[in-house]
């Protein structure tokens, strides 16, 4: 009876490693694709830019009005608390809006 451990012309025990090698190759290809192509050609440095409010969001507009001096600090915090309840924020109160 031939077994995998039989070295007399048989494949030997190393044949068991072929599925592991193919799994490592597939896992490597999927990892590379996820980090490059499937991200929409965004680099990992762009991932943190999406955390804050976008340029057209009401919170970002409020921050621009405060920075331009159109509204004072009390008005900024009052409006920010209302927008925070409605839209929510991922950054803390100390973060830039």
Short mmCIF file of N, CA and C in Angstrom, two decimals:
data_model
loop_
_atom_site.label_atom_id
_atom_site.label_comp_id
_atom_site.label_asym_id
_atom_site.label_seq_id
_atom_site.Cartn_x
_atom_site.Cartn_y
_atom_site.Cartn_z
N UNK A 1 0.84 -1.18 0.00
CA UNK A 1 0.00 0.00 0.00
C UNK A 1 0.89 1.25 0.00
N UNK A 2 0.61 2.18 -0.89
CA UNK A 2 1.38 3.41 -0.98
C UNK A 2 0.80 4.46 -0.04
N UNK A 3 1.66 5.13 0.69
CA UNK A 3 1.24 6.21 1.56
C UNK A 3 2.01 7.46 1.19
N UNK A 4 1.58 8.61 1.71
CA UNK A 4 2.28 9.84 1.41
C UNK A 4 3.68 9.87 2.02
N UNK A 5 3.90 9.11 3.07
CA UNK A 5 5.20 9.09 3.72
C UNK A 5 6.16 8.12 3.04
N UNK A 6 5.68 7.38 2.06
CA UNK A 6 6.52 6.41 1.38
C UNK A 6 7.41 7.15 0.38
N UNK A 7 8.73 6.99 0.51
CA UNK A 7 9.67 7.71 -0.35
C UNK A 7 10.06 6.89 -1.57
N UNK A 8 9.50 5.73 -1.78
CA UNK A 8 9.85 4.88 -2.92
C UNK A 8 9.09 5.33 -4.16
N UNK A 9 9.47 6.48 -4.70
CA UNK A 9 8.82 6.95 -5.92
C UNK A 9 7.55 7.73 -5.66
N UNK A 10 7.10 7.81 -4.42
CA UNK A 10 5.89 8.56 -4.09
C UNK A 10 6.19 10.03 -3.90
N UNK A 11 5.17 10.82 -3.74
CA UNK A 11 5.38 12.26 -3.62
C UNK A 11 6.02 12.68 -2.29
N UNK A 12 5.93 11.88 -1.30
CA UNK A 12 6.52 12.21 0.00
C UNK A 12 5.59 13.11 0.80
N UNK A 13 5.95 13.41 2.05
CA UNK A 13 5.08 14.20 2.92
C UNK A 13 5.01 15.67 2.53
N UNK A 14 5.96 16.15 1.70
CA UNK A 14 5.96 17.57 1.33
C UNK A 14 4.76 17.93 0.47
N UNK A 15 4.06 16.95 -0.09
CA UNK A 15 2.88 17.23 -0.91
C UNK A 15 1.77 17.88 -0.08
N UNK A 16 1.82 17.68 1.23
CA UNK A 16 0.81 18.28 2.09
C UNK A 16 0.98 19.79 2.19
N UNK A 17 2.14 20.30 1.84
CA UNK A 17 2.39 21.74 1.94
C UNK A 17 1.85 22.52 0.74
N UNK A 18 1.52 21.86 -0.36
CA UNK A 18 1.01 22.57 -1.53
C UNK A 18 -0.26 23.37 -1.24
N UNK A 19 -1.25 22.81 -0.54
CA UNK A 19 -2.42 23.65 -0.23
C UNK A 19 -2.07 24.86 0.64
N UNK A 20 -1.11 24.70 1.54
CA UNK A 20 -0.69 25.84 2.37
C UNK A 20 -0.01 26.91 1.52
N UNK A 21 0.80 26.50 0.57
CA UNK A 21 1.47 27.46 -0.31
C UNK A 21 0.44 28.21 -1.14
N UNK A 22 -0.53 27.49 -1.71
CA UNK A 22 -1.56 28.16 -2.52
C UNK A 22 -2.42 29.10 -1.67
N UNK A 23 -2.71 28.69 -0.45
CA UNK A 23 -3.49 29.58 0.44
C UNK A 23 -2.70 30.85 0.74
N UNK A 24 -1.39 30.72 0.95
CA UNK A 24 -0.57 31.90 1.20
C UNK A 24 -0.51 32.81 -0.03
N UNK A 25 -0.42 32.23 -1.20
CA UNK A 25 -0.41 33.02 -2.44
C UNK A 25 -1.73 33.77 -2.61
N UNK A 26 -2.84 33.09 -2.43
CA UNK A 26 -4.16 33.73 -2.58
C UNK A 26 -4.34 34.82 -1.54
N UNK A 27 -3.95 34.56 -0.30
CA UNK A 27 -4.06 35.56 0.76
C UNK A 27 -3.18 36.78 0.45
N UNK A 28 -2.00 36.54 -0.07
CA UNK A 28 -1.12 37.66 -0.45
C UNK A 28 -1.70 38.50 -1.56
N UNK A 29 -2.28 37.86 -2.58
CA UNK A 29 -2.88 38.61 -3.70
C UNK A 29 -4.07 39.42 -3.21
N UNK A 30 -4.92 38.83 -2.39
CA UNK A 30 -6.08 39.55 -1.87
C UNK A 30 -5.64 40.73 -1.01
N UNK A 31 -4.61 40.55 -0.21
CA UNK A 31 -4.10 41.64 0.63
C UNK A 31 -3.57 42.78 -0.22
N UNK A 32 -2.81 42.47 -1.24
CA UNK A 32 -2.27 43.51 -2.13
C UNK A 32 -3.40 44.23 -2.85
N UNK A 33 -4.39 43.50 -3.33
CA UNK A 33 -5.52 44.14 -4.02
C UNK A 33 -6.32 45.03 -3.09
N UNK A 34 -6.53 44.59 -1.87
CA UNK A 34 -7.29 45.41 -0.92
C UNK A 34 -6.56 46.69 -0.58
N UNK A 35 -5.25 46.64 -0.51
CA UNK A 35 -4.47 47.83 -0.14
C UNK A 35 -4.26 48.78 -1.30
N UNK A 36 -4.50 48.34 -2.52
CA UNK A 36 -4.24 49.21 -3.67
C UNK A 36 -5.48 49.42 -4.52
N UNK A 37 -5.80 48.49 -5.35
CA UNK A 37 -6.84 48.66 -6.38
C UNK A 37 -8.23 48.80 -5.78
N UNK A 38 -8.60 47.95 -4.85
CA UNK A 38 -9.96 47.96 -4.33
C UNK A 38 -10.26 49.17 -3.47
N UNK A 39 -9.27 49.94 -3.08
CA UNK A 39 -9.50 51.16 -2.31
C UNK A 39 -9.87 52.33 -3.21
N UNK A 40 -10.00 52.11 -4.47
CA UNK A 40 -10.29 53.20 -5.38
C UNK A 40 -9.06 54.06 -5.62
N UNK A 41 -7.90 53.41 -5.60
CA UNK A 41 -6.61 54.06 -5.82
C UNK A 41 -6.31 55.14 -4.81
N UNK A 42 -6.87 55.00 -3.62
CA UNK A 42 -6.52 55.89 -2.52
C UNK A 42 -5.42 55.23 -1.72
N UNK A 43 -4.48 55.99 -1.30
CA UNK A 43 -3.43 55.46 -0.45
C UNK A 43 -3.91 55.37 0.99
N UNK A 44 -3.17 54.69 1.84
CA UNK A 44 -3.58 54.60 3.25
C UNK A 44 -3.56 55.95 3.95
N UNK A 45 -2.80 56.92 3.41
CA UNK A 45 -2.76 58.25 4.02
C UNK A 45 -4.05 59.00 3.80
N UNK A 46 -4.88 58.60 2.84
CA UNK A 46 -6.14 59.27 2.58
C UNK A 46 -7.26 58.78 3.49
N UNK A 47 -7.05 57.65 4.12
CA UNK A 47 -8.11 57.08 4.96
C UNK A 47 -8.45 58.00 6.13
N UNK A 48 -7.45 58.65 6.72
CA UNK A 48 -7.72 59.52 7.86
C UNK A 48 -8.37 60.83 7.43
N UNK A 49 -8.21 61.23 6.18
CA UNK A 49 -8.82 62.47 5.71
C UNK A 49 -10.34 62.34 5.63
N UNK A 50 -10.84 61.11 5.50
CA UNK A 50 -12.28 60.90 5.39
C UNK A 50 -12.98 60.87 6.74
N UNK A 51 -12.23 60.91 7.83
CA UNK A 51 -12.82 60.80 9.16
C UNK A 51 -13.56 62.07 9.54
N UNK A 52 -12.97 63.21 9.26
CA UNK A 52 -13.57 64.48 9.64
C UNK A 52 -14.71 64.87 8.72
N UNK A 53 -15.30 66.04 8.98
CA UNK A 53 -16.39 66.49 8.13
C UNK A 53 -15.89 66.87 6.75
N UNK A 54 -16.73 66.63 5.76
CA UNK A 54 -16.35 66.96 4.40
C UNK A 54 -16.45 68.46 4.19
N UNK A 55 -15.93 68.94 3.08
CA UNK A 55 -15.88 70.37 2.81
C UNK A 55 -17.25 71.00 2.64
N UNK A 56 -18.26 70.23 2.27
CA UNK A 56 -19.60 70.77 2.05
C UNK A 56 -20.55 70.51 3.22
N UNK A 57 -20.06 69.90 4.28
CA UNK A 57 -20.95 69.58 5.39
C UNK A 57 -21.28 70.85 6.18
N UNK A 58 -22.42 70.86 6.84
CA UNK A 58 -22.78 72.03 7.65
C UNK A 58 -21.78 72.33 8.76
N UNK A 59 -21.17 71.30 9.31
CA UNK A 59 -20.19 71.52 10.37
C UNK A 59 -18.95 72.21 9.81
N UNK A 60 -18.52 71.80 8.61
CA UNK A 60 -17.37 72.44 7.99
C UNK A 60 -17.68 73.89 7.63
N UNK A 61 -18.89 74.14 7.15
CA UNK A 61 -19.29 75.52 6.82
C UNK A 61 -19.31 76.38 8.07
N UNK A 62 -19.80 75.81 9.17
CA UNK A 62 -19.82 76.54 10.43
C UNK A 62 -18.40 76.88 10.88
N UNK A 63 -17.49 75.93 10.74
CA UNK A 63 -16.10 76.17 11.10
C UNK A 63 -15.48 77.27 10.25
N UNK A 64 -15.80 77.29 8.96
CA UNK A 64 -15.27 78.35 8.10
C UNK A 64 -15.83 79.72 8.48
N UNK A 65 -17.11 79.77 8.84
CA UNK A 65 -17.71 81.05 9.25
C UNK A 65 -17.08 81.56 10.54
N UNK A 66 -16.80 80.63 11.46
CA UNK A 66 -16.15 81.02 12.72
C UNK A 66 -14.73 81.50 12.45
N UNK A 67 -14.02 80.81 11.58
CA UNK A 67 -12.64 81.19 11.27
C UNK A 67 -12.59 82.54 10.55
N UNK A 68 -13.61 82.85 9.76
CA UNK A 68 -13.65 84.12 9.03
C UNK A 68 -14.11 85.27 9.92
N UNK A 69 -14.60 84.96 11.12
CA UNK A 69 -15.04 86.01 12.04
C UNK A 69 -16.48 86.43 11.84
N UNK A 70 -17.24 85.69 11.07
CA UNK A 70 -18.65 86.03 10.84
C UNK A 70 -19.51 85.78 12.07
N UNK A 71 -19.12 84.79 12.88
CA UNK A 71 -19.86 84.49 14.10
C UNK A 71 -18.87 84.45 15.26
N UNK A 72 -19.35 84.70 16.48
CA UNK A 72 -18.46 84.67 17.64
C UNK A 72 -18.41 83.25 18.22
N UNK A 73 -17.61 83.09 19.27
CA UNK A 73 -17.38 81.76 19.83
C UNK A 73 -18.64 81.17 20.45
N UNK A 74 -19.43 81.99 21.15
CA UNK A 74 -20.67 81.48 21.76
C UNK A 74 -21.64 80.98 20.70
N UNK A 75 -21.77 81.76 19.65
CA UNK A 75 -22.66 81.36 18.55
C UNK A 75 -22.15 80.07 17.89
N UNK A 76 -20.83 79.98 17.73
CA UNK A 76 -20.23 78.78 17.13
C UNK A 76 -20.57 77.54 17.95
N UNK A 77 -20.34 77.60 19.27
CA UNK A 77 -20.59 76.42 20.11
C UNK A 77 -22.07 76.09 20.19
N UNK A 78 -22.93 77.10 20.21
CA UNK A 78 -24.37 76.85 20.26
C UNK A 78 -24.83 76.14 18.99
N UNK A 79 -24.40 76.64 17.85
CA UNK A 79 -24.80 76.01 16.58
C UNK A 79 -24.15 74.64 16.41
N UNK A 80 -22.91 74.52 16.87
CA UNK A 80 -22.24 73.23 16.75
C UNK A 80 -22.95 72.15 17.56
N UNK A 81 -23.46 72.50 18.73
CA UNK A 81 -24.17 71.50 19.53
C UNK A 81 -25.45 71.04 18.84
N UNK A 82 -26.12 71.96 18.15
CA UNK A 82 -27.33 71.59 17.40
C UNK A 82 -26.96 70.70 16.23
N UNK A 83 -25.93 71.08 15.49
CA UNK A 83 -25.50 70.26 14.34
C UNK A 83 -24.95 68.92 14.79
N UNK A 84 -24.31 68.90 15.95
CA UNK A 84 -23.78 67.66 16.48
C UNK A 84 -24.89 66.66 16.76
N UNK A 85 -26.01 67.14 17.27
CA UNK A 85 -27.15 66.26 17.54
C UNK A 85 -27.75 65.74 16.24
N UNK A 86 -27.79 66.58 15.23
CA UNK A 86 -28.44 66.19 13.98
C UNK A 86 -27.54 65.35 13.09
N UNK A 87 -26.29 65.76 12.91
CA UNK A 87 -25.40 65.08 11.97
C UNK A 87 -24.38 64.18 12.65
N UNK A 88 -24.02 64.50 13.87
CA UNK A 88 -23.01 63.73 14.58
C UNK A 88 -21.63 64.06 14.07
N UNK A 89 -20.64 63.77 14.90
CA UNK A 89 -19.26 64.01 14.53
C UNK A 89 -18.43 62.84 15.00
N UNK A 90 -17.34 62.57 14.29
CA UNK A 90 -16.44 61.52 14.72
C UNK A 90 -15.31 62.09 15.54
N UNK A 91 -15.00 63.37 15.35
CA UNK A 91 -13.93 64.01 16.14
C UNK A 91 -14.53 64.51 17.43
N UNK A 92 -13.70 64.68 18.43
CA UNK A 92 -14.16 65.19 19.72
C UNK A 92 -14.40 66.69 19.65
N UNK A 93 -14.89 67.26 20.75
CA UNK A 93 -15.16 68.70 20.80
C UNK A 93 -13.89 69.52 20.63
N UNK A 94 -12.74 68.96 21.03
CA UNK A 94 -11.49 69.69 20.92
C UNK A 94 -10.92 69.66 19.51
N UNK A 95 -11.45 68.82 18.63
CA UNK A 95 -10.92 68.71 17.26
C UNK A 95 -11.33 69.88 16.41
N UNK A 96 -10.61 70.08 15.35
CA UNK A 96 -10.92 71.19 14.44
C UNK A 96 -12.16 70.84 13.63
N UNK A 97 -13.01 71.82 13.45
CA UNK A 97 -14.24 71.56 12.72
C UNK A 97 -14.13 72.01 11.29
#
